[in-house]
Each structure stands twice: as C-alpha cells, then as structure tokens.
Phi, psi and omega in degrees: 000122178291137179276167182265130182280165175293326180293330175283323173296315181295323178298311185297308183301310181298327179290320181289322180295314188298325176283334190242359188292341181279352180290337178297336183267011174275157175257201179266123182221157178057236187290344175303326186297312180290317187286328188250297183295321184258006181265103188293343178295345178281336189284142173299337179285349176273125181300146190299328182301336185294334180303323184263009171245338184255162171288179179301338182263359177092015179260138179309134183298331187291335191282149181294322177288001178295145173281350178062022177272108185260100185223064193292321184299322181289321181289334180289322172301313176305320184287328176295316177303314180300322176301320185272323183220021181046237182253043170268117190298332184299330183285325182292317184290321178303318175294323177300315178291328175298314183300316188290323176305310180299321182289317179303320175299310171306319181289329167303307185299325176294315181304320184300348182286326185219018170224155179282180193301312186286308184289331175294322176295324177297320174299318181289324178295322187285327174296316184296329183256350188309125185293342179298343186275348182311314189289324180289327182271311184279325171283125192296325178297339174299346178303329180298326176290322184298306188289322178302319183295323176298308182295326177297317183289321182288325181286321179300315181306315176302316179301327184288352170266006184282353176246129182274178183295330183268013179069009175277164182279133170248116192282328183309309178305322181291315174305314178294327173298316184297312176309312179294324177296320183289321181300310174309307177300325183281351179262320173200148183305324180295343182305328184294345179297336182299337175293324174296322176293323175295323180291320172303311179304316184299310186289304195262342181247305180295309178276343174081022185277164168237170181295318177304315176309303186298323180291322179296312186295325184285329177292315181299322183284318179292328177274001178075010182277345177200152172271182172295130170304151176303319181306318182295317171306317177298313183292320175305312184301315176303311191289327183295314180298319179294314177294319176299319179299318183293319176301318179298318181294318180300314183299313181295317175305312181298322178295327181292325182271005181053031177061036176235137176269149173302151181266116179243158179251167180301333181282335174291314187211085180311317186291340188283341182252359183272162182271175178285142357270005184302321187292314183296308183301321184285317176300312184290331174297324178305328183298307180293337180290315174299319181295320174304321182290334175285323179284323187223072179282048183281317185243098184259148182213135185286349183213122187248017187278185175060235182263017182307309176252110178299153183288141175269104188254003178215154175290345183268356174297119181306338181291345172298337176293325172297320173302313182295318177302317182295313178303319183293314178301313182297323180290321177299316181291317179291327175295316181292318186285325180285333192268336189248166181248356183285169193295328174305314180297321177290328176296315182294315177303318181287322176298325180284329180293319178296324185283311191275307189300308181297340186271348190295318180299337184255004180284343182070006182282328188251330176206148183283145174239177192275023178206165177269297173225144183222122183294319187296340180282353178274354178317299185277328176300324178304333174304311179299320178301313184291330181290318181295320173297315181290328177292315172309315174301318184299313180303310188289317181298341183280342178270114191312322186281343186254357186302310180292324179294323181295320176301306180303314179298316177297320180294311179301317180300315183291320189286311176304312174304313182301312178294321174305313182298311187296323178287328186286333174303321181299331184295330183278002188299315185216164172305321184295316180289333179289308180291326179287330175292322177298312183302339182285332183271320196210113184254004180260013179256110185288337174303321179294315184292321176298314183296323174299318182296322178296323179299313178293328178289323171300333173269016180056025174262080185289332186290317175283326172301324180291330175288332176287315177300319179291320179291332178293319178296329175283321182293320185229081188298345184255012180282108177301311181303320180299313182294325172296323174296316179299318179293316176303312185287329176290325177300313181292335177270011187053035175249083187294321181298318176287332173294320181293316181301323177294321185289326179288323178298307179306310178309320182293334184271354173295145179287154176289150177290124178257127186293132172091354185245126180303128176292330185288344180286348182240002180201146179297145180299322177299335182293338181294340183295347178296333171287319180292314183303308180299322178289332169295323183291310188278350178288343175301336175265114185302338184283345183248021177302314179299320177293321177296323184287333180283329173301312184295315180295329176290320179302310182293321178301332180279333180230107186251006176288147190311316186297324183280324183289327177294315183295319184290317174302333188276012181295138182244020177296151180238123351275150176305159181305310182296324173301313180303321179278004174068027175258068185299318185293329177288327178289319181295319192287327177296322173285330174293319178285337173288323180288348176289328178272329182214089189278345181275007183267106187297322182295321176298323171307305188295310181297328172295327178293323180294322175298318180297318175308308181298333180268008174066044183225075184296322186293321171292328176296328182284319171313312185285326169304322188283334176294315178303312180290329176296319178282328173221083187313333184252026175293113189293320183287323180292318176298316189285312188289328178289320171301317177302315184295315173307309189297319181283345180294337185072010185257119187295336182301330188265357185292318184295325177287322173301319174299313184293326178286320176293325179294322176296324186289321185283340168296324173286317185235073184294340184262006180263112185296332177301328177293320182290322180300318181288328166302318178296319182290326176298310181293330177294323175293330177270003172067030174260083183302317185295317188283318178300320181292321181290322181290321185291317179298327177297318185298318181292324179299326181275334176222100180303137185070020180299110191298300193290328180289321173302312181291310186296324177296321179295314184297317185300308174308313184297315185291344180253020172074024185241050183303326181295324176292337186284330184298313175300326178293322177295322183287322171304320180296311186285341183285313175285329183231067186301341177267012179294095184294321181293326181290324177299313171302311178298322177293317178298321180296319179297312182303318186281316184271338178244323176265352182055033173259085190289332181292319179291319180297320175299316182296329176296309184293322174296329175297321178294318187284341171291324178281324187217085183299339186259015175286105182299318178298313180294312179304314184289328185289327178289331175290330179286327180295315180300322174302312183297330177278004183054034169262076192296318175309307183294324180295321186297306179301324176295317176297324178297311180294325179290318177306319176296328174288327184217084182285348185256010179272109187296321189287336175290314173305317180296316181295320178298322181286333177294316181294321180290324176300313177302315183290330178293315181300316183286329176292317171301328179274356176085019187264143173298128191289317184298315191271348186275205180079107183298148186298319183295326179289321180298313177302319180295315180300314181298320184282326180287323186241062180294132180291164187295127173093350185291334176236055183295327180290329176290320178293322178303324185283317191287313174088328179205162183281162174253177182294331183287336180283134184279173187303324182288333176290319176301320177293316181298311178307316176297320184299312182301315182295324177300317183295323181293323179291320176302317183298326183285314182298325179273025183303344182271007184295000000 
C-alpha cells in the first residue's frame, strides 16, 4: 500500500482551503441556530455530563420532543469552540474546513488500498471539491458528518491491519477498530455502518471470496462433504467479534433513546405517513434522486421536506422508470463485483459498500427519518461515488486514444465542481441568502417560504415577511405553522383583527383530540402554540380574559408531559395572563408546580420572582432571582430586575452587588440605555458624581430624549453647584418632553435664583399652569416670582388663589402673611406698594421661605432637615423626597 506523500497532503489541503475559505465569513444559519446559539450544553456553566444525557440540540433524551440524535463527541467540539471564541462563527467554520481536509487525506489513504496512485488521487481530489459537501462543511452542524467520517475511515484502516503476513489474526487492530467505531457512532449514528464495510472488505477483498465461491462452500458444508476451511473459520471469528461489538453498541444506543423513535410529522416527511404503495414507491424513488445529486450537483437545496418532491402515488407514475433504471444499474454493478475476483471487481464492491451501507440509516427504507432528502448525509456515500468515477477514469485513460480526453474531462469536472462549491458557500452567508437560494431551486416547499419570512422578520421587515408567509399558506394550505406565522406578523403590524383570523384558521387545522391517544403523535408540539398565541392576542381586551384563560388551559390539557408544562409555565409575556387577571396565587402555584418538574430551569425561577414582586414580597423575589442567576449567571432579565430590586430597596448594603449586576447586564446588552441609567442612579445614591454623569451621558447617547436620564443629569449638575451646565440639559429635556413639570420647576428655580432671570422663570411657571391650572407647586412658585418683581398686590392675589387650591398647606398661608405684613408696613410708611419693597428684603424673604420644589436638587443631596431649618422647610423637604422617589420609579419613561 502506497503511503500518502506530503505533496499530496499539501495539494488536498490547498484545494480544500481554496474551495472553502469564503465559508469563514458565513454566520450561524438554519440548524446551526438550534445546535449552537440555543444549545446550553455549549456553555461552560453546563456540566459536562449533560452532553451525555442530552441530544444533539441540547434537549434531554428522555423528553418526547427530543430528536433522539445522540452525538456527544460532536457537541464536545462545539463546546471547545465556545471555550476559545464563544459565538464567533468564523472559528466554527474554520474547524469544519480543517476537519474536511483531514477526511480528504484519510480518504486518499483508503483509496490506495484498491486503486492505483493516480486514480486514488483523482478520487480524493473529486471528493475534496464536490459541491454536495457544502452543507456538511459550510453548515456548522455538518461537523457531525466530518467527525464521524474521520473515525469511520480510521476504523476501516485499522481493521485492514488485522491480518498478519502469515494470515493469522491480529487482535490489537480489531480492538482499536471497535473503539473507533464507538467514537464514530458518538459523533453521528451512521458511523456504526463501518462495521458492514469492514465485513465486505474481509470477505471479498482480504479473503478473496466471490459470491459463487461462498455459495459452493455453503453447499459443501450443508451436504456434509466438507468442513469449513481454516481461512473461512478465521474470517467467521473476526466477523463474529465485529458483529457482537456492533450489537452491544446498538443495545446501548437503544437504551439511550429509551426505545423511543423521534416523533416526526407529515410536514417533515410526507411519505412516512402515506399508505401503501405510495410510501414504498416514494421512498424507492428517493434513491435515484440522491444518486442524481451526486452525478449532477447543479441545483442544491438546504431543505427538501414538505412538497419539494411530490409523492409517487401510482405505478403508472413515469418517475418509477428512474427507480427501475437505478436498481438495474446498481444490480449490474453488484453482479459484476460479486461474481469475479479481479481487482476491478474488488474496487467496485468496496465502492458500492461505501455508497450503500452508510446511506441505509437515512434511506427511509427500514425506518422513517425526519427528512425527505438531506445533502449532508451523502458525505460518506459520495466517497464510494468518487471511487467509481476514479475507477472509470483509470479504465478509460488506459485506452491510448482516450487518454487525453479522459484527463481533459477530469480537469473540467474538478474545475466546475470547485467553482460550484465556492459559489455555493456564499448561499450559507445568512439565513436570508440560504433560503432565497433554495427558493430558486424549489418553490413548492412551504417551509422555505416560511424561513425567508422568518429571516425578514428578524430584520423587523414585517411587511415583506408577511408576503412570504402568505405564499407559504398558498403553497401548503394545511400548514399550521404558516398560518401561525401570518397571525404573528399581522400582530407585529398592529392588525389585530387579521391576526386573530389567521390564528383561528391555524386552530381549525389542528386535529381533534382523540381520548387515549397522544396528541403529539399527530401534530408537532410547537403547533400547540397556536392556542397560546391566540390567547396572548385576545387578552389585550380585558373583557376576553376568561376566553384567553380557557385557550391556555386547552393547550395544557393536550400536553401534560413535563417538558410542555414547564415551557408553558415559562411564558415571559408581560404581564402574564394570570397576573393580569390578578390571580397572583394561581400564577405562583403554577410556577411552583413547574419547578417540581424542572428545578434547573432559570427562566422558571425568574418568572416566579416577577410574581413575588407583584405579590409585594421583595425578599422572596430576590431569593428567586438569585436562584435563576445561580443556574444561568448571564440571565439578562434576572440580572437587570434583581439589580433594580436591590437599588429600590434603599439599603446601601445592596448597592455594590446591584452595581455589579447592572455592569454584567450592560455587557450582555450594550445598547440598552436603561442599564446605564440605573448605574447612574446608583452612583448618585453613593455621591459618586463623576461616575453618575458618565453613565447618564451614556444612556442619553443611546436613547435620545431619555426623559429620566435627562432630568436626573440636570438634577445632578444642580445639586453639585453646576447650575449653568444643567440649563442646556433641561432645554433638551423640554424639547423632547415639553410637558415635564418637574423639569420646568427646576429650570424656573435655576433661572430665578442663579441667573436672576425672573422673566424666564415666570415663563416656566406659567407654562406649568397652562398645562395644569391646579398645580400648587407651579402656582406658588409664580407667586414668588411676583414677589421678586416687587408686585406685592399681584403676589397677594396669587397666594390667595394658591391657598384656595391647598387650604391645608401651612407654608402658603405663612407666605401670604409675610406679603401682607410687607404691604401693611409699606402703606404705613407712605410708600407705593407696587413699586417698593427693598431688594434685600425681597431676597431675604425669598431665601428664607423658598417655595416647595424650588430647590429640589438641594434637598435630594441633604436627604433630611437640620436643626436650623424651620418646620415649613421640613415639610417641603419631605414632599420633594417623595417626588424624587416617584422619578426613580418612573425611570422607564
């Protein structure tokens, strides 16, 4: 066996890099979202043992909704990617390209077992560039194929060394083969099929048997004319070891899935739920469809489910001819390879074993799978195809007159395939490009229309998304999910009536509940969300809350399994229906029951904490927030709301931890102004003015016109003696929120007391009274302006009107008494009342008896009165403190 040279390794690696370097710019698309972005098993906070308890998508194997795809070693490599680069897609794609190059080199080594040096290299080069592999290489989830193929080829190479030069058995390679088979199976299920490939190699290549020879030997033994030859006994012994090992792996695999097959719907694989003979005719027709994709990979599609390939419902369907031709050609190849002993027959039989055996688990012939056609499952079968092409090239190139033509054809084939592969990679750049490229190939698949709609929906382009969702309902009128998508999009477009109509259509398509029969066996579990979505829509109308509650209960009654109950209890709509109906105890009990089923669910603890807040139990809420964060330290909502709860508690001991959680939150949500605003409020509480100013400025830069941030920044400037800096901030606040009364009061105070601009102050207070004529604070402050302007009669009338609005406010009565005393003194002295009043007296009175709210910012800093402040000042300070607390509570304005 010729070894693989470094030049050949570099050639293959260079070709792979040349074809796939642009895949590094692709993101996570299609199944990558579930396997990578939504898979908690990748996170370092998830115990490693969970990888061996959950399926490929992170769902516990015991749950009914599990896909039953058990590939822990593949998920482990995803976790390593996450450890080094978290969710940087480029690193995941880079590792896939490296693994594909490794597969190509191993495949070349395998080809050297039954092809000459040149033709084996041709086979490896064709395998490296074949466009059918883009889904396996450029799609991150295709790593399962790549890893399984590495161990599959390694296991086969190990097995080929199990016979020594003297024809005796060497057990070490066999033991290594068993280990590698197990590893291949833990990467993807089809890895176990390498055992069959090893058996074919042992019988027809290593031992040199043909089918006639085997039949003759069996007749001789059965007739008692002869015993088993020693070589046959050795072969049987090796095969028995392999088969027993395989059976043990199968038993373990069945135990892992708890003897349950995954649940698929007619939308995933229409033929699987069809009757005879439609099911058999369609599944057999899919074989030539897959073969054609290997022969002519010009039209590739990421999804072949639903109506992509119409069912073959009759023997008269012309597509049955393709099935007949395929089986005829396959039979001729098998006949040729099994009847003769020459090298060509051995090459063909190994090529057929590589094509047929790894494809059997995905063929639908023995058990249904969740797809009609999947290009990535052709990764290993394409090896056998490449061997056949290379073998044919060797035969043709040995004919003198065809040598140049054969080389030219191979060159053209490799070039066109490489270009196709490179261009196909761009389709995987984003979900929008992937699904729009698929629609160019297949317009009869409603799932593709839905997925383009989802991609546009994620871009908040709801109008265009709606057109694609509506087309999905036209292509597949009974697609429940499509009608649900239409309803959701109408809701996003604020068209509630149309949304309800769409949800009702989806609801009408749901199969009727049959007593004693599991609902999930006849419909995808996520389709039950139609009840939830419809309930969420109609509960906006308070008169229909009971109707919404009945829809929730109907959905739960259809699925009482733990995973569905916890997912339903896990609703994060605001406010949840039970809270809106003021059924707080029921809401709490629902979450507690769900936690009995799944105590490791951070979202459940978070939602329970929200209920605790509604029940006025902040200490219990904080404990439950902490439970959520123990399970998921980067849980964004738990970080933010627990920090807010600590901040609003008013206890300084909580402030450092609240600050840490807000900082963690802004790391997760760097564009959310609310996180920075609350950091600023914490800094103000701690008298860290520089930090408070920085955080407030950051919040305002992210959200122009952020009401609370603008007001509190102005308040910060005012209370730190920077009144001049506060004015432009207040101007910006009032430009966005001209009705902000507290902002007008603060601006009027600064203008009157620091800028001596009584005219500007008067305009602020008059503006308040135009909006709210009964505003006591604005009215009183206007009276002070009249006092500052020495218009004592007007000030007197103003204070009388204010006292009528607030007869119990002692400070107003006192100020009125001061004005009247001043007017009486001036009258006794014979001075004109309107034009008089010494400036220093006015200033002293104004300073001594400052109106409520005129120094809101000063009182915020002091927090409590001193011995030198009179009773009226204490009352004013308390009122201002209440205003400040209200402003904090309204921090989301």
